[in-house]
PDB file of C-alpha atoms in Angstrom:
ATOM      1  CA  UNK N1432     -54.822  55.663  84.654  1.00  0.00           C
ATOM      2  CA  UNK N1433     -51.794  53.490  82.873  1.00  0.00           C
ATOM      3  CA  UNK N1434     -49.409  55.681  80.451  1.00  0.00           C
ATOM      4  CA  UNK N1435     -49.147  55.490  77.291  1.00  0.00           C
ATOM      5  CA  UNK N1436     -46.302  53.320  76.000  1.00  0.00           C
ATOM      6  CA  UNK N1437     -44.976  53.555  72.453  1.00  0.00           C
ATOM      7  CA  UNK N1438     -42.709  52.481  69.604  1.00  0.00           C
ATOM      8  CA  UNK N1439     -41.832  53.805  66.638  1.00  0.00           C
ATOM      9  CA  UNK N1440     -41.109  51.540  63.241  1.00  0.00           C
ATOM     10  CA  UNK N1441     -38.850  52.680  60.605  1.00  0.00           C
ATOM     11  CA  UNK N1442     -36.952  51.501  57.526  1.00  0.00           C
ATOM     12  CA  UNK N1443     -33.167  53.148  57.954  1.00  0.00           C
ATOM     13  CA  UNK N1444     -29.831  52.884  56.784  1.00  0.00           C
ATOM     14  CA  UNK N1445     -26.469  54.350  58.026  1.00  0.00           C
ATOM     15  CA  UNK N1446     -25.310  56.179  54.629  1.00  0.00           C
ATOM     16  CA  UNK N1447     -21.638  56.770  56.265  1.00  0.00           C
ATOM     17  CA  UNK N1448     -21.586  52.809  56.122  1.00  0.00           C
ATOM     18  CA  UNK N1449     -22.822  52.452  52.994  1.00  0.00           C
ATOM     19  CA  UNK N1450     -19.956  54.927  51.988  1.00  0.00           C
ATOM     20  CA  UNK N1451     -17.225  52.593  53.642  1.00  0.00           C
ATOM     21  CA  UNK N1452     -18.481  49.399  52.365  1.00  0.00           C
ATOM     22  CA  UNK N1453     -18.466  50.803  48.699  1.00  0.00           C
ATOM     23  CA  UNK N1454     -14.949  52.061  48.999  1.00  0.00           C
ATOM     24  CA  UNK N1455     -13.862  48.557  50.528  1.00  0.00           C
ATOM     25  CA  UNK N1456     -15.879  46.904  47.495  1.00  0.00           C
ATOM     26  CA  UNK N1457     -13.971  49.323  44.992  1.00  0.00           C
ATOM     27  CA  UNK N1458     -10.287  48.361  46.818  1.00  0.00           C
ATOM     28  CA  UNK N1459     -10.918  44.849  46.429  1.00  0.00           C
ATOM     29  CA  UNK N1460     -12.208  44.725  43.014  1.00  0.00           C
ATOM     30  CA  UNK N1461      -9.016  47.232  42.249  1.00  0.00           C
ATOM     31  CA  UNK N1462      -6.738  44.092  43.756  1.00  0.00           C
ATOM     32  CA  UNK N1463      -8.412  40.864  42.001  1.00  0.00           C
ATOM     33  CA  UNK N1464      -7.006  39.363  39.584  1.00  0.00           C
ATOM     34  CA  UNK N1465     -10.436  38.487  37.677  1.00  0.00           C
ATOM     35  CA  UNK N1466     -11.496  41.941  37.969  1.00  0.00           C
ATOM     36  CA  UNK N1467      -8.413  44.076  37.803  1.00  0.00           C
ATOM     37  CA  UNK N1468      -8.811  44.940  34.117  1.00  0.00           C
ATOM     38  CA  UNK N1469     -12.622  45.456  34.040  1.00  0.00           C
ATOM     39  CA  UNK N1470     -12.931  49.392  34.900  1.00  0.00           C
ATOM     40  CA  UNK N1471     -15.427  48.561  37.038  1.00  0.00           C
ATOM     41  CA  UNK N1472     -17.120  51.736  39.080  1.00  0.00           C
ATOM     42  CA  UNK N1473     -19.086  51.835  41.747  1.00  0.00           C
ATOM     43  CA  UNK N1474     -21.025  55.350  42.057  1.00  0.00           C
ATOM     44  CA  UNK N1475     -22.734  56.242  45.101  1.00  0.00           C
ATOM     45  CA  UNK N1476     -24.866  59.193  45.423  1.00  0.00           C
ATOM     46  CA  UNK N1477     -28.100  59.730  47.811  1.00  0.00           C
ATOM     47  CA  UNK N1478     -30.830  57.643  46.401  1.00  0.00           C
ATOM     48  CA  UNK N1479     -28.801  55.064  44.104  1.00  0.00           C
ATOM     49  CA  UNK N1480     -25.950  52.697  43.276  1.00  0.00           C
ATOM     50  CA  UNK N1481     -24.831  52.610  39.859  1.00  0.00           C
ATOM     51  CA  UNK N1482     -22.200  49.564  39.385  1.00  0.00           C
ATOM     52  CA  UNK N1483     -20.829  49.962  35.662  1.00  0.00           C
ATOM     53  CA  UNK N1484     -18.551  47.111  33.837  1.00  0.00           C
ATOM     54  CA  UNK N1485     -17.059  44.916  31.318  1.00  0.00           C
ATOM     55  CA  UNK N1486     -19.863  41.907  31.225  1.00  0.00           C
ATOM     56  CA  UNK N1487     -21.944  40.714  32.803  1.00  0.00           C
ATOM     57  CA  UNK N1488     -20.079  37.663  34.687  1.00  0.00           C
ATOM     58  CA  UNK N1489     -17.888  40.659  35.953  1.00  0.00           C
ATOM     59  CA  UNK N1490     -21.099  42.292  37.238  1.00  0.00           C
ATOM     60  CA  UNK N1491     -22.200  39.423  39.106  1.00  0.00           C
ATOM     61  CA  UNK N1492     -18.932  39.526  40.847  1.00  0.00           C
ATOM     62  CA  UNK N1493     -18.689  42.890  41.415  1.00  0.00           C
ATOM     63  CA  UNK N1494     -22.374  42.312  42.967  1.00  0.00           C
ATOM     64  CA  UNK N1495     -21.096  39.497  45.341  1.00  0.00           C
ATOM     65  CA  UNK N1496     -18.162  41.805  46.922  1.00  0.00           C
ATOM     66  CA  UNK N1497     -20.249  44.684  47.462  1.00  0.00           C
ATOM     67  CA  UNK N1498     -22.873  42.562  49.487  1.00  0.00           C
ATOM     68  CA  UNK N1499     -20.111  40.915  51.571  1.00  0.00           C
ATOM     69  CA  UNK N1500     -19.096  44.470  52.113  1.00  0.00           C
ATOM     70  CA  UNK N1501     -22.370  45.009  53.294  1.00  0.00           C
ATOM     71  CA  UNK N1502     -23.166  42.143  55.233  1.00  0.00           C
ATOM     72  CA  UNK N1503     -19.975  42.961  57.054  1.00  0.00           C
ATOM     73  CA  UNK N1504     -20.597  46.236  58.007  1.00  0.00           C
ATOM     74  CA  UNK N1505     -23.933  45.178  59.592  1.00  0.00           C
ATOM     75  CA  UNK N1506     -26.209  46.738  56.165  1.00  0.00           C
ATOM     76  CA  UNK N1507     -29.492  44.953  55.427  1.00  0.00           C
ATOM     77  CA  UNK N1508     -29.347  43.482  51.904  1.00  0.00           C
ATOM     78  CA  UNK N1509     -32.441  44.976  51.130  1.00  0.00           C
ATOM     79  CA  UNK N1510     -31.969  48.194  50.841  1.00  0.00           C
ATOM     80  CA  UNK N1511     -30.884  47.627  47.915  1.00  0.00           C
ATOM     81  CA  UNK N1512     -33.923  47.978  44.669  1.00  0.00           C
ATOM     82  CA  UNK N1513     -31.146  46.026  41.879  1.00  0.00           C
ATOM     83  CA  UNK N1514     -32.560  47.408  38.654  1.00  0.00           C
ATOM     84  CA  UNK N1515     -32.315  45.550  35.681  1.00  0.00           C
ATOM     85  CA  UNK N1516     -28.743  45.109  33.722  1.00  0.00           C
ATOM     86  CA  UNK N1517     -28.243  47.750  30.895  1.00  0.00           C
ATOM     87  CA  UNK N1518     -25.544  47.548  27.851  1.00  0.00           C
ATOM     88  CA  UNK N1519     -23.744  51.073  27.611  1.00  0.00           C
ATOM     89  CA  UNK N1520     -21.668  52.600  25.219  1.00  0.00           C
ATOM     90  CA  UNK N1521     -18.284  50.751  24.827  1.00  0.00           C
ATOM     91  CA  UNK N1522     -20.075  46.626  25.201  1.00  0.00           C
ATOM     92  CA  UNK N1523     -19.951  47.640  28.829  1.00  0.00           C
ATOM     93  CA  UNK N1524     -22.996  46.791  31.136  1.00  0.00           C
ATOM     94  CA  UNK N1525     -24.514  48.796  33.921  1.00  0.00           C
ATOM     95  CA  UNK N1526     -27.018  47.945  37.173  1.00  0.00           C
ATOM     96  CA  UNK N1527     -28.578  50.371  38.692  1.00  0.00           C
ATOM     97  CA  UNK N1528     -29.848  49.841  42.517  1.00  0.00           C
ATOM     98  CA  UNK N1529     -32.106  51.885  44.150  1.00  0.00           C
ATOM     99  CA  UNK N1530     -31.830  52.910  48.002  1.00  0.00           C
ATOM    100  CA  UNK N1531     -34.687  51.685  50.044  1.00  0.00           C
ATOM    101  CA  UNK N1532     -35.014  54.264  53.031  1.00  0.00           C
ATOM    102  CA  UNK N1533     -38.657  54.537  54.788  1.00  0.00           C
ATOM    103  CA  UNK N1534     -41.752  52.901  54.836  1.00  0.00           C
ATOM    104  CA  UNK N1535     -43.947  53.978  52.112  1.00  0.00           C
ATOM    105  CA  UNK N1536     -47.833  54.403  52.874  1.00  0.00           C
ATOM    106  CA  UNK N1537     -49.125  50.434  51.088  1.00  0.00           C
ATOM    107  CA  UNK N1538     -46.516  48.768  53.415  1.00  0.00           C
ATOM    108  CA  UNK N1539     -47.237  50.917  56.283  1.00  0.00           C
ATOM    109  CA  UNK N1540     -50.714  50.027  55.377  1.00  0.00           C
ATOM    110  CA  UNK N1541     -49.713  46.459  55.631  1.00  0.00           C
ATOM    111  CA  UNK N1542     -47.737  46.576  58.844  1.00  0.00           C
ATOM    112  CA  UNK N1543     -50.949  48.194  60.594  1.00  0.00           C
ATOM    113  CA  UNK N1544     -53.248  45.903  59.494  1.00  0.00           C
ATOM    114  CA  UNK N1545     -50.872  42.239  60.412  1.00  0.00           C
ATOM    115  CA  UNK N1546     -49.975  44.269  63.772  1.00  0.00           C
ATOM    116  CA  UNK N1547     -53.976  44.926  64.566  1.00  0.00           C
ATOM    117  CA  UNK N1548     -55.156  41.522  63.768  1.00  0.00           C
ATOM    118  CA  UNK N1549     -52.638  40.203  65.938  1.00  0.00           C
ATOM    119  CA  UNK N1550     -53.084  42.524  68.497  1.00  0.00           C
ATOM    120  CA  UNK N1551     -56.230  43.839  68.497  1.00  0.00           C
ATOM    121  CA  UNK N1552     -55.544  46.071  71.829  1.00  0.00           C
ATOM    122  CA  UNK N1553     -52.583  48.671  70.244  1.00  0.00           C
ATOM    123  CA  UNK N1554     -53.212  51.270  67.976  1.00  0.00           C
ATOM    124  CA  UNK N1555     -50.894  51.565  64.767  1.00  0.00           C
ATOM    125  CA  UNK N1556     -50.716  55.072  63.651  1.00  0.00           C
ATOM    126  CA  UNK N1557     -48.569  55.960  59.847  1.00  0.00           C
ATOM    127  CA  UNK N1558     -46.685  59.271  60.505  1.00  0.00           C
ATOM    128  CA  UNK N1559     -45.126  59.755  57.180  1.00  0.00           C
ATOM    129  CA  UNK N1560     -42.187  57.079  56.802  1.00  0.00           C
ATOM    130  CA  UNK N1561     -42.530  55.320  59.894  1.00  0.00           C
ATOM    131  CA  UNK N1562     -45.214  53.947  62.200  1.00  0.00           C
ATOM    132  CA  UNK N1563     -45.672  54.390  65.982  1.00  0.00           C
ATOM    133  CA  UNK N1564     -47.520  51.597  67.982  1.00  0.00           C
ATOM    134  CA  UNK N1565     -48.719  52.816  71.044  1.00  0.00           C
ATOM    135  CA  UNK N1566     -50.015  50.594  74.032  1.00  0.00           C
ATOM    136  CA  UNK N1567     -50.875  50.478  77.851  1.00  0.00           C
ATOM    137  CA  UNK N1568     -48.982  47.652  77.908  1.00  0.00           C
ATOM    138  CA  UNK N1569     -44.834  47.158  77.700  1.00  0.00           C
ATOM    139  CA  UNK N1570     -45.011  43.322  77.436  1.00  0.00           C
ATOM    140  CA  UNK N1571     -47.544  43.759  74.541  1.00  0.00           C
ATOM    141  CA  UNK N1572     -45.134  46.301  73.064  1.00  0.00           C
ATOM    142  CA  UNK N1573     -42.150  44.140  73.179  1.00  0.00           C
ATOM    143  CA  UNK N1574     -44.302  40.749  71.605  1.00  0.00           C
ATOM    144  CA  UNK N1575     -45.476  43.131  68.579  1.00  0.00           C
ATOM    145  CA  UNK N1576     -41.355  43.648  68.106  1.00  0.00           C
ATOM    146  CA  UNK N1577     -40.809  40.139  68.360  1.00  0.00           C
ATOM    147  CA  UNK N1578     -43.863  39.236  65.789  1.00  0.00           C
ATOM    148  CA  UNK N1579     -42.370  42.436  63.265  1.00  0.00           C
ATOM    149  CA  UNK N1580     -38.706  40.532  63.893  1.00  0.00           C
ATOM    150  CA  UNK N1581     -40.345  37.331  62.854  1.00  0.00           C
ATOM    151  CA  UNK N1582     -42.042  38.283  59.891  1.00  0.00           C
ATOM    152  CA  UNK N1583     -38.824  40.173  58.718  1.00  0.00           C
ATOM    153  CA  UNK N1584     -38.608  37.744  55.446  1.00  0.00           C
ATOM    154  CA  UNK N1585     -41.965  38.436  54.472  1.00  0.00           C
ATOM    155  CA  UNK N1586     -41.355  41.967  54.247  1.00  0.00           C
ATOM    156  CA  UNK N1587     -39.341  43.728  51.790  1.00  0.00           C
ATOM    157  CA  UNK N1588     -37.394  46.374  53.283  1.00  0.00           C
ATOM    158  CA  UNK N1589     -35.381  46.028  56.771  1.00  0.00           C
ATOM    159  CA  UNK N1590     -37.241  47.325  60.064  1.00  0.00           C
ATOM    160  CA  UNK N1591     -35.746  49.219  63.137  1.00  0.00           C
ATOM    161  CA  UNK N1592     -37.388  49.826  65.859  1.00  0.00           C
ATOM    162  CA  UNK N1593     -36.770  53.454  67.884  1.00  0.00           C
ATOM    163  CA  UNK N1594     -38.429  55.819  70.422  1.00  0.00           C
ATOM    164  CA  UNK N1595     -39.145  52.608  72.639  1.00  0.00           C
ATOM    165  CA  UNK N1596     -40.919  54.529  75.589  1.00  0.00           C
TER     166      UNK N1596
END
């Protein structure tokens, strides 16, 4: 009898390079011209990113660094839930962006069901935040990564792919 082959699915994020790419965002804003005067912050904590500033033209730059930042350090823009823009005390303007980490149980949901309709031999199982696939087959294994890979832009949070055995 064939083994079992598996895989699992999972939404992730390397915080430590979240961490660098903010500070690198916050040094460049602190040297341009445009946005030396602004006060802009950038506060990171576990879940969110709150990016607080003069206007709202500021924001948008502000915005633009940090997601070079990001791109650069290999981050998926979408882990990043941008909120809507907020006036605070002062006629300064806030944005609030959520961290996306995991899969939660409707797109898990969704995953299973576009994975078993194309492959109607593997067995998609949720297990909390991510989703194992499990096959007899490798080859059958490594297409349902390539369809996932494919479908990336239709799906709003970024997928990795561990536990390939």
């Amino acid at each position: 009898m064939a083994a079992e082959n598996s895989f699992d699915v999972v939404s992730d994020f390397d915080h430590q390079e979240l961490v660098n790419a903010v500070d690198q965002a916050l040094r460049e804003i602190n040297t341009r011209y445009d946005l030396k005067d602004t006060r802009t912050t950038l506060e990171l904590s576990k879940t969110e990113l709150v990016i607080t500033t003069d206007n709202e033209l500021s924001l948008r730059s502000v915005r633009d660094i940090l997601e070079t930042k990001m791109l650069r350090r290999q981050l998926s823009l979408k882990i990043l839930d941008h909120g809507k823009m907020q006036d605070v005390s002062g006629a300064r303007v806030a944005q609030t962006a959520t961290l996306r980490k995991g899969i939660n149980s409707d797109l898990a949901k969704k995953l299973a069901k576009m994975i078993r309709d194309a492959f109607p031999k593997v067995q998609p199982r949720i297990q909390g935040e991510t989703l194992r696939v499990t096959s007899k087959s490798r080859d059958e294994l490594q297409a349902i990564i390539q369809f996932l890979r494919d479908a990336q832009d239709t799906i709003e949070v970024p997928l990795q792919f561990t536990n390939y055995r």
